[in-house]
GROMACS .gro file of C-alpha atoms in nm:
model
   16
    1UNK     CA    1   3.289  -6.732  -7.858
    2UNK     CA    2   3.115  -6.473  -8.037
    3UNK     CA    3   2.846  -6.258  -7.840
    4UNK     CA    4   2.499  -6.359  -7.814
    5UNK     CA    5   2.373  -6.061  -7.997
    6UNK     CA    6   2.617  -6.128  -8.269
    7UNK     CA    7   2.523  -6.463  -8.337
    8UNK     CA    8   2.141  -6.384  -8.313
    9UNK     CA    9   2.189  -6.114  -8.602
   10UNK     CA   10   2.404  -6.359  -8.787
   11UNK     CA   11   2.141  -6.631  -8.778
   12UNK     CA   12   1.872  -6.390  -8.807
   13UNK     CA   13   1.646  -6.458  -9.153
   14UNK     CA   14   1.627  -6.082  -9.172
   15UNK     CA   15   1.979  -6.000  -9.203
   16UNK     CA   16   2.065  -6.180  -9.522
   0.00000   0.00000   0.00000
């Protein structure tokens, strides 16, 4: 399982 920040950044709409 990936790190929490990693998933958040991936799911973040800002980081397209």
